[in-house]
PDB file of C-alpha atoms in Angstrom:
ATOM      1  CA  MET A   1       0.000   0.000   0.000  1.00  0.00           C
ATOM      2  CA  THR A   2       1.002   3.640  -0.384  1.00  0.00           C
ATOM      3  CA  ALA A   3       1.281   5.935   2.600  1.00  0.00           C
ATOM      4  CA  THR A   4      -1.231   8.762   2.483  1.00  0.00           C
ATOM      5  CA  VAL A   5       0.233  12.236   2.044  1.00  0.00           C
ATOM      6  CA  LEU A   6      -2.840  13.930   0.584  1.00  0.00           C
ATOM      7  CA  THR A   7      -4.967  15.781   3.145  1.00  0.00           C
ATOM      8  CA  ASP A   8      -8.549  16.820   2.437  1.00  0.00           C
ATOM      9  CA  GLU A   9      -7.419  20.458   2.389  1.00  0.00           C
ATOM     10  CA  THR A  10      -4.710  19.762  -0.173  1.00  0.00           C
ATOM     11  CA  ARG A  11      -7.045  17.633  -2.279  1.00  0.00           C
ATOM     12  CA  SER A  12      -9.481  20.558  -2.340  1.00  0.00           C
ATOM     13  CA  LYS A  13      -6.722  22.873  -3.572  1.00  0.00           C
ATOM     14  CA  TYR A  14      -5.847  20.538  -6.428  1.00  0.00           C
ATOM     15  CA  GLN A  15      -9.475  20.455  -7.493  1.00  0.00           C
ATOM     16  CA  ARG A  16      -8.999  24.130  -8.466  1.00  0.00           C
ATOM     17  CA  ILE A  17      -5.540  23.794 -10.072  1.00  0.00           C
ATOM     18  CA  SER A  18      -4.835  23.141 -13.753  1.00  0.00           C
ATOM     19  CA  THR A  19      -2.222  20.773 -15.113  1.00  0.00           C
ATOM     20  CA  ALA A  20      -0.783  23.786 -16.941  1.00  0.00           C
ATOM     21  CA  SER A  21      -0.111  25.612 -13.672  1.00  0.00           C
ATOM     22  CA  VAL A  22       1.483  22.497 -12.190  1.00  0.00           C
ATOM     23  CA  ALA A  23       3.660  22.051 -15.279  1.00  0.00           C
ATOM     24  CA  THR A  24       5.006  25.576 -14.855  1.00  0.00           C
ATOM     25  CA  ALA A  25       5.618  25.144 -11.113  1.00  0.00           C
ATOM     26  CA  LEU A  26       7.483  21.886 -11.685  1.00  0.00           C
ATOM     27  CA  TYR A  27       9.499  23.416 -14.530  1.00  0.00           C
ATOM     28  CA  LYS A  28      10.727  26.098 -12.109  1.00  0.00           C
ATOM     29  CA  ARG A  29      12.137  23.234 -10.029  1.00  0.00           C
ATOM     30  CA  GLY A  30      13.882  21.626 -12.991  1.00  0.00           C
ATOM     31  CA  LEU A  31      11.219  18.947 -13.601  1.00  0.00           C
ATOM     32  CA  ARG A  32      10.380  19.086 -17.303  1.00  0.00           C
ATOM     33  CA  ASN A  33       8.916  15.644 -17.990  1.00  0.00           C
ATOM     34  CA  GLN A  34       5.924  15.178 -15.685  1.00  0.00           C
ATOM     35  CA  PHE A  35       3.079  15.396 -18.225  1.00  0.00           C
ATOM     36  CA  ILE A  36       1.937  11.961 -19.410  1.00  0.00           C
ATOM     37  CA  GLN A  37       2.208  11.965 -23.181  1.00  0.00           C
ATOM     38  CA  ASN A  38      -0.628  11.067 -25.580  1.00  0.00           C
ATOM     39  CA  VAL A  39      -3.175  10.440 -22.812  1.00  0.00           C
ATOM     40  CA  VAL A  40      -6.580  12.153 -22.767  1.00  0.00           C
ATOM     41  CA  PRO A  41      -9.840  11.838 -20.812  1.00  0.00           C
ATOM     42  CA  VAL A  42     -12.134   9.073 -21.987  1.00  0.00           C
ATOM     43  CA  GLN A  43     -14.826  11.641 -21.182  1.00  0.00           C
ATOM     44  CA  TRP A  44     -14.088  14.954 -19.492  1.00  0.00           C
ATOM     45  CA  LYS A  45     -16.114  15.113 -16.265  1.00  0.00           C
ATOM     46  CA  GLY A  46     -15.839  18.842 -15.713  1.00  0.00           C
ATOM     47  CA  ARG A  47     -13.767  18.339 -12.565  1.00  0.00           C
ATOM     48  CA  ASN A  48     -10.198  17.356 -11.792  1.00  0.00           C
ATOM     49  CA  MET A  49      -8.976  13.863 -11.017  1.00  0.00           C
ATOM     50  CA  VAL A  50      -6.896  14.036  -7.832  1.00  0.00           C
ATOM     51  CA  GLY A  51      -5.347  11.033  -6.110  1.00  0.00           C
ATOM     52  CA  GLN A  52      -2.156   9.216  -5.228  1.00  0.00           C
ATOM     53  CA  ALA A  53      -0.802   6.610  -7.603  1.00  0.00           C
ATOM     54  CA  PHE A  54      -1.251   2.870  -7.152  1.00  0.00           C
ATOM     55  CA  THR A  55       0.617   1.244 -10.019  1.00  0.00           C
ATOM     56  CA  LEU A  56       0.336  -1.802 -12.277  1.00  0.00           C
ATOM     57  CA  ARG A  57       3.105  -2.801 -14.690  1.00  0.00           C
ATOM     58  CA  TYR A  58       2.501  -4.746 -17.886  1.00  0.00           C
ATOM     59  CA  ILE A  59       5.208  -6.481 -19.913  1.00  0.00           C
ATOM     60  CA  PRO A  60       4.827  -7.834 -23.453  1.00  0.00           C
ATOM     61  CA  ALA A  61       2.658 -10.960 -23.449  1.00  0.00           C
ATOM     62  CA  ARG A  62       4.197 -14.310 -24.295  1.00  0.00           C
ATOM     63  CA  GLU A  63       1.708 -16.753 -25.769  1.00  0.00           C
ATOM     64  CA  ASP A  64       2.538 -19.687 -23.493  1.00  0.00           C
ATOM     65  CA  ARG A  65       1.943 -17.548 -20.395  1.00  0.00           C
ATOM     66  CA  ASN A  66      -1.209 -15.687 -21.380  1.00  0.00           C
ATOM     67  CA  PRO A  67      -3.995 -17.982 -22.617  1.00  0.00           C
ATOM     68  CA  ILE A  68      -7.567 -16.883 -21.923  1.00  0.00           C
ATOM     69  CA  THR A  69      -7.549 -19.214 -18.910  1.00  0.00           C
ATOM     70  CA  ALA A  70      -5.014 -16.913 -17.203  1.00  0.00           C
ATOM     71  CA  PHE A  71      -8.005 -15.054 -15.767  1.00  0.00           C
ATOM     72  CA  HIS A  72      -8.979 -18.209 -13.830  1.00  0.00           C
ATOM     73  CA  ASN A  73      -6.074 -17.440 -11.523  1.00  0.00           C
ATOM     74  CA  ALA A  74      -7.407 -15.641  -8.443  1.00  0.00           C
ATOM     75  CA  ASP A  75      -4.021 -13.961  -8.075  1.00  0.00           C
ATOM     76  CA  HIS A  76      -3.967 -12.495 -11.576  1.00  0.00           C
ATOM     77  CA  PRO A  77      -2.234  -9.114 -11.035  1.00  0.00           C
ATOM     78  CA  GLN A  78      -4.694  -7.117 -13.119  1.00  0.00           C
ATOM     79  CA  ARG A  79      -7.645  -8.356 -11.056  1.00  0.00           C
ATOM     80  CA  VAL A  80      -5.713  -7.987  -7.799  1.00  0.00           C
ATOM     81  CA  ALA A  81      -4.837  -4.384  -8.695  1.00  0.00           C
ATOM     82  CA  VAL A  82      -8.506  -3.569  -9.159  1.00  0.00           C
ATOM     83  CA  GLU A  83      -9.309  -5.014  -5.716  1.00  0.00           C
ATOM     84  CA  GLN A  84      -6.295  -3.541  -3.887  1.00  0.00           C
ATOM     85  CA  CYS A  85      -6.089   0.005  -5.253  1.00  0.00           C
ATOM     86  CA  PRO A  86      -7.041   2.021  -2.170  1.00  0.00           C
ATOM     87  CA  PRO A  87     -10.070   4.330  -2.172  1.00  0.00           C
ATOM     88  CA  ASP A  88      -9.230   7.888  -3.250  1.00  0.00           C
ATOM     89  CA  HIS A  89      -6.165   6.586  -5.156  1.00  0.00           C
ATOM     90  CA  VAL A  90      -5.606   6.412  -8.910  1.00  0.00           C
ATOM     91  CA  LEU A  91      -4.748   3.136 -10.629  1.00  0.00           C
ATOM     92  CA  VAL A  92      -1.904   3.961 -13.044  1.00  0.00           C
ATOM     93  CA  MET A  93      -0.948   1.367 -15.658  1.00  0.00           C
ATOM     94  CA  ASP A  94       2.270   1.020 -17.612  1.00  0.00           C
ATOM     95  CA  SER A  95       1.090  -0.420 -20.927  1.00  0.00           C
ATOM     96  CA  ARG A  96       4.294   0.571 -22.760  1.00  0.00           C
ATOM     97  CA  LYS A  97       2.310   3.128 -24.823  1.00  0.00           C
ATOM     98  CA  ASP A  98       0.815   0.185 -26.737  1.00  0.00           C
ATOM     99  CA  ALA A  99      -2.904   0.659 -27.382  1.00  0.00           C
ATOM    100  CA  ARG A 100      -3.294  -2.254 -29.773  1.00  0.00           C
ATOM    101  CA  ALA A 101      -4.810  -4.244 -26.895  1.00  0.00           C
ATOM    102  CA  ALA A 102      -6.834  -2.933 -23.963  1.00  0.00           C
ATOM    103  CA  SER A 103      -5.327  -2.288 -20.544  1.00  0.00           C
ATOM    104  CA  ALA A 104      -8.761  -2.883 -18.964  1.00  0.00           C
ATOM    105  CA  GLY A 105     -12.462  -2.742 -19.776  1.00  0.00           C
ATOM    106  CA  SER A 106     -15.638  -1.260 -18.374  1.00  0.00           C
ATOM    107  CA  ILE A 107     -16.323  -4.026 -15.811  1.00  0.00           C
ATOM    108  CA  LEU A 108     -12.961  -3.628 -14.079  1.00  0.00           C
ATOM    109  CA  VAL A 109     -13.094   0.159 -14.269  1.00  0.00           C
ATOM    110  CA  THR A 110     -16.623   0.092 -12.864  1.00  0.00           C
ATOM    111  CA  ARG A 111     -15.341  -2.000  -9.956  1.00  0.00           C
ATOM    112  CA  LEU A 112     -12.732   0.681  -9.224  1.00  0.00           C
ATOM    113  CA  SER A 113     -15.434   3.325  -9.314  1.00  0.00           C
ATOM    114  CA  VAL A 114     -17.702   1.368  -6.956  1.00  0.00           C
ATOM    115  CA  ARG A 115     -14.781   0.905  -4.550  1.00  0.00           C
ATOM    116  CA  GLY A 116     -14.307   4.678  -4.323  1.00  0.00           C
ATOM    117  CA  CYS A 117     -11.101   5.029  -6.312  1.00  0.00           C
ATOM    118  CA  ALA A 118     -10.261   8.493  -7.628  1.00  0.00           C
ATOM    119  CA  GLY A 119      -9.518   7.483 -11.215  1.00  0.00           C
ATOM    120  CA  ILE A 120      -7.594   5.311 -13.656  1.00  0.00           C
ATOM    121  CA  VAL A 121      -4.815   6.145 -16.123  1.00  0.00           C
ATOM    122  CA  THR A 122      -3.189   4.052 -18.846  1.00  0.00           C
ATOM    123  CA  ASP A 123      -0.807   4.979 -21.629  1.00  0.00           C
ATOM    124  CA  GLY A 124      -2.536   2.275 -23.685  1.00  0.00           C
ATOM    125  CA  GLY A 125      -6.158   1.603 -24.595  1.00  0.00           C
ATOM    126  CA  PHE A 126      -9.459   0.673 -22.938  1.00  0.00           C
ATOM    127  CA  ARG A 127     -12.116  -1.630 -24.306  1.00  0.00           C
ATOM    128  CA  ASP A 128     -15.794  -0.785 -23.757  1.00  0.00           C
ATOM    129  CA  ALA A 129     -14.791   2.865 -23.822  1.00  0.00           C
ATOM    130  CA  GLU A 130     -18.392   4.022 -24.091  1.00  0.00           C
ATOM    131  CA  GLY A 131     -19.234   2.296 -20.817  1.00  0.00           C
ATOM    132  CA  ILE A 132     -16.169   3.796 -19.115  1.00  0.00           C
ATOM    133  CA  ALA A 133     -17.143   7.229 -20.417  1.00  0.00           C
ATOM    134  CA  ALA A 134     -20.541   6.889 -18.708  1.00  0.00           C
ATOM    135  CA  LEU A 135     -18.994   6.361 -15.264  1.00  0.00           C
ATOM    136  CA  ASP A 136     -18.673   9.222 -12.813  1.00  0.00           C
ATOM    137  CA  MET A 137     -15.031   8.313 -12.076  1.00  0.00           C
ATOM    138  CA  PRO A 138     -12.401  10.011 -14.291  1.00  0.00           C
ATOM    139  CA  ALA A 139     -10.476   7.767 -16.683  1.00  0.00           C
ATOM    140  CA  TYR A 140      -7.590   8.609 -19.020  1.00  0.00           C
ATOM    141  CA  PHE A 141      -6.273   6.619 -21.972  1.00  0.00           C
ATOM    142  CA  GLN A 142      -4.683   6.797 -25.391  1.00  0.00           C
ATOM    143  CA  LYS A 143      -7.646   5.518 -27.417  1.00  0.00           C
ATOM    144  CA  PRO A 144     -10.309   2.765 -27.547  1.00  0.00           C
ATOM    145  CA  SER A 145      -9.056  -0.775 -28.151  1.00  0.00           C
ATOM    146  CA  ALA A 146     -11.228  -3.881 -28.377  1.00  0.00           C
ATOM    147  CA  PRO A 147      -8.700  -6.773 -27.988  1.00  0.00           C
ATOM    148  CA  THR A 148      -8.261  -8.216 -24.488  1.00  0.00           C
ATOM    149  CA  ASN A 149      -5.072  -7.277 -22.700  1.00  0.00           C
ATOM    150  CA  LEU A 150      -3.867 -10.895 -22.818  1.00  0.00           C
ATOM    151  CA  THR A 151      -3.174 -10.636 -26.537  1.00  0.00           C
ATOM    152  CA  LEU A 152      -0.314  -8.170 -26.004  1.00  0.00           C
ATOM    153  CA  HIS A 153       0.119  -7.451 -22.282  1.00  0.00           C
ATOM    154  CA  GLU A 154       1.006  -9.529 -19.253  1.00  0.00           C
ATOM    155  CA  ALA A 155       0.124  -7.887 -15.929  1.00  0.00           C
ATOM    156  CA  LEU A 156       3.123  -8.509 -13.706  1.00  0.00           C
ATOM    157  CA  ASP A 157       3.946  -6.088 -10.871  1.00  0.00           C
ATOM    158  CA  LEU A 158       1.835  -4.129  -8.407  1.00  0.00           C
ATOM    159  CA  ASN A 159       2.751  -0.839  -6.764  1.00  0.00           C
ATOM    160  CA  VAL A 160       6.281  -0.551  -8.108  1.00  0.00           C
ATOM    161  CA  PRO A 161       7.869   2.365  -9.997  1.00  0.00           C
ATOM    162  CA  ILE A 162       6.619   2.387 -13.583  1.00  0.00           C
ATOM    163  CA  SER A 163       6.701   4.412 -16.760  1.00  0.00           C
ATOM    164  CA  CYS A 164       3.418   5.835 -18.014  1.00  0.00           C
ATOM    165  CA  GLY A 165       3.477   7.893 -21.193  1.00  0.00           C
ATOM    166  CA  ASP A 166       7.238   8.437 -20.794  1.00  0.00           C
ATOM    167  CA  VAL A 167       6.881   9.725 -17.217  1.00  0.00           C
ATOM    168  CA  ALA A 168       8.319   7.970 -14.172  1.00  0.00           C
ATOM    169  CA  VAL A 169       5.496   7.237 -11.711  1.00  0.00           C
ATOM    170  CA  PHE A 170       6.283   6.129  -8.180  1.00  0.00           C
ATOM    171  CA  PRO A 171       3.664   4.690  -5.834  1.00  0.00           C
ATOM    172  CA  GLY A 172       2.164   7.543  -3.838  1.00  0.00           C
ATOM    173  CA  ASP A 173       2.948  10.275  -6.376  1.00  0.00           C
ATOM    174  CA  LEU A 174       0.041  12.637  -6.930  1.00  0.00           C
ATOM    175  CA  MET A 175      -1.879  12.228 -10.175  1.00  0.00           C
ATOM    176  CA  LEU A 176      -3.673  15.377 -11.333  1.00  0.00           C
ATOM    177  CA  GLY A 177      -5.934  15.065 -14.353  1.00  0.00           C
ATOM    178  CA  ASP A 178      -7.946  17.764 -16.115  1.00  0.00           C
ATOM    179  CA  GLY A 179      -9.261  18.350 -19.614  1.00  0.00           C
ATOM    180  CA  ASP A 180      -5.721  18.663 -20.992  1.00  0.00           C
ATOM    181  CA  GLY A 181      -4.345  15.415 -19.555  1.00  0.00           C
ATOM    182  CA  VAL A 182      -2.451  14.138 -16.520  1.00  0.00           C
ATOM    183  CA  MET A 183       0.461  15.550 -14.520  1.00  0.00           C
ATOM    184  CA  VAL A 184       2.557  13.489 -12.084  1.00  0.00           C
ATOM    185  CA  ILE A 185       3.653  15.363  -8.960  1.00  0.00           C
ATOM    186  CA  PRO A 186       6.381  13.800  -6.786  1.00  0.00           C
ATOM    187  CA  ARG A 187       5.134  13.054  -3.284  1.00  0.00           C
ATOM    188  CA  TYR A 188       7.609  15.336  -1.553  1.00  0.00           C
ATOM    189  CA  LEU A 189       6.371  18.347  -3.566  1.00  0.00           C
ATOM    190  CA  VAL A 190       2.631  17.857  -3.157  1.00  0.00           C
ATOM    191  CA  GLU A 191       1.989  20.510  -0.486  1.00  0.00           C
ATOM    192  CA  GLU A 192       4.499  22.986  -1.898  1.00  0.00           C
ATOM    193  CA  ILE A 193       3.105  22.814  -5.429  1.00  0.00           C
ATOM    194  CA  ALA A 194      -0.474  23.171  -4.166  1.00  0.00           C
ATOM    195  CA  GLU A 195       0.339  26.395  -2.327  1.00  0.00           C
ATOM    196  CA  GLU A 196       2.181  27.911  -5.275  1.00  0.00           C
ATOM    197  CA  CYS A 197      -0.385  26.907  -7.868  1.00  0.00           C
ATOM    198  CA  VAL A 198      -3.385  28.225  -5.941  1.00  0.00           C
ATOM    199  CA  GLU A 199      -1.710  31.634  -5.988  1.00  0.00           C
ATOM    200  CA  MET A 200      -0.833  31.159  -9.667  1.00  0.00           C
ATOM    201  CA  GLU A 201      -4.459  30.337 -10.522  1.00  0.00           C
ATOM    202  CA  ASN A 202      -5.633  33.409  -8.598  1.00  0.00           C
ATOM    203  CA  TYR A 203      -3.237  35.647 -10.503  1.00  0.00           C
ATOM    204  CA  GLU A 204      -4.272  34.185 -13.846  1.00  0.00           C
ATOM    205  CA  ALA A 205      -7.938  34.820 -13.028  1.00  0.00           C
ATOM    206  CA  PHE A 206      -6.985  38.452 -12.432  1.00  0.00           C
ATOM    207  CA  VAL A 207      -4.973  38.585 -15.668  1.00  0.00           C
ATOM    208  CA  LEU A 208      -7.811  37.136 -17.713  1.00  0.00           C
ATOM    209  CA  GLU A 209     -10.164  39.747 -16.302  1.00  0.00           C
ATOM    210  CA  GLN A 210      -7.687  42.482 -17.217  1.00  0.00           C
ATOM    211  CA  VAL A 211      -7.173  41.133 -20.741  1.00  0.00           C
ATOM    212  CA  LEU A 212     -10.925  40.973 -21.314  1.00  0.00           C
ATOM    213  CA  GLU A 213     -11.045  44.632 -20.317  1.00  0.00           C
ATOM    214  CA  GLY A 214      -8.463  45.459 -23.008  1.00  0.00           C
ATOM    215  CA  GLN A 215      -5.177  45.439 -21.073  1.00  0.00           C
ATOM    216  CA  GLN A 216      -1.982  44.371 -22.856  1.00  0.00           C
ATOM    217  CA  VAL A 217      -0.086  41.356 -21.512  1.00  0.00           C
ATOM    218  CA  ILE A 218       3.385  42.949 -21.471  1.00  0.00           C
ATOM    219  CA  GLY A 219       4.268  43.621 -17.855  1.00  0.00           C
ATOM    220  CA  LEU A 220       1.060  41.919 -16.756  1.00  0.00           C
ATOM    221  CA  TYR A 221       1.796  38.302 -17.648  1.00  0.00           C
ATOM    222  CA  PRO A 222       4.263  37.468 -16.244  1.00  0.00           C
ATOM    223  CA  PRO A 223       3.976  40.221 -13.607  1.00  0.00           C
ATOM    224  CA  THR A 224       7.058  42.371 -14.249  1.00  0.00           C
ATOM    225  CA  ASN A 225       5.285  45.705 -13.843  1.00  0.00           C
ATOM    226  CA  ASP A 226       5.022  47.100 -10.304  1.00  0.00           C
ATOM    227  CA  ALA A 227       1.717  48.757 -11.117  1.00  0.00           C
ATOM    228  CA  ALA A 228       0.266  45.431 -12.257  1.00  0.00           C
ATOM    229  CA  ILE A 229       1.407  43.740  -9.058  1.00  0.00           C
ATOM    230  CA  ALA A 230      -0.142  46.477  -6.923  1.00  0.00           C
ATOM    231  CA  LEU A 231      -3.386  46.248  -8.898  1.00  0.00           C
ATOM    232  CA  TYR A 232      -3.455  42.479  -8.375  1.00  0.00           C
ATOM    233  CA  ARG A 233      -3.031  42.830  -4.620  1.00  0.00           C
ATOM    234  CA  SER A 234      -5.929  45.242  -4.498  1.00  0.00           C
ATOM    235  CA  TRP A 235      -8.042  42.954  -6.699  1.00  0.00           C
ATOM    236  CA  LYS A 236      -7.233  39.958  -4.508  1.00  0.00           C
ATOM    237  CA  GLU A 237      -8.349  41.745  -1.351  1.00  0.00           C
ATOM    238  CA  ARG A 238     -11.661  42.652  -2.960  1.00  0.00           C
ATOM    239  CA  ALA A 239     -12.202  39.186  -4.411  1.00  0.00           C
ATOM    240  CA  ALA A 240     -11.862  37.356  -1.055  1.00  0.00           C
ATOM    241  CA  LEU A 241     -10.527  34.292  -2.892  1.00  0.00           C
ATOM    242  CA  PRO A 242     -10.472  30.830  -1.276  1.00  0.00           C
ATOM    243  CA  ARG A 243      -7.124  29.463  -0.167  1.00  0.00           C
TER     244      ARG A 243
END
């Protein structure tokens, strides 16, 4: 299992933070490769996916190890992952960016949803994508794929460091998903990034308001003009923004 580092207060902050803001905050710290590549929402839910990572690693399937009867094994790692991923966590699957066969289907993803998991992410495909799209739980994938995972993937390891869409994911890292995709935030930076990005989101709300009123962006975004900074502070006091 993964130790919990995500408080309710911090989770609430991430519900208001974009992956774009997180990408910028991580870039300032020298982390340039935290956005999972070529992964999109199966269906955007209008709210962020926020949860710590519980991981599943697939390797290429070998025919003598992955007949259809492999699912008769009660210890099959894919099934075990679905039953062991803790509530409020995100099941993250390393499918080697191979969407020719599904990483999971609607029944398993529904089970995760019923168990109270926060979401699911694969850098491969899902079968029964329409059914997954209808669930309330966020899900992210590369594209729909009908073939069963056994044709190309062997589920092997649970809750170990994996690669997902060319990003290193460690158990317990924070997964943040929005309409753009999914960012991976190292556990030790979770609180720090939340604080910085809430302020960043507040400033960008101010900037957007100014731009809509006809202001130019030079000096305003980024805030290099003292007058713009003073105006923001005044705006923030009036807005009584949540923290």
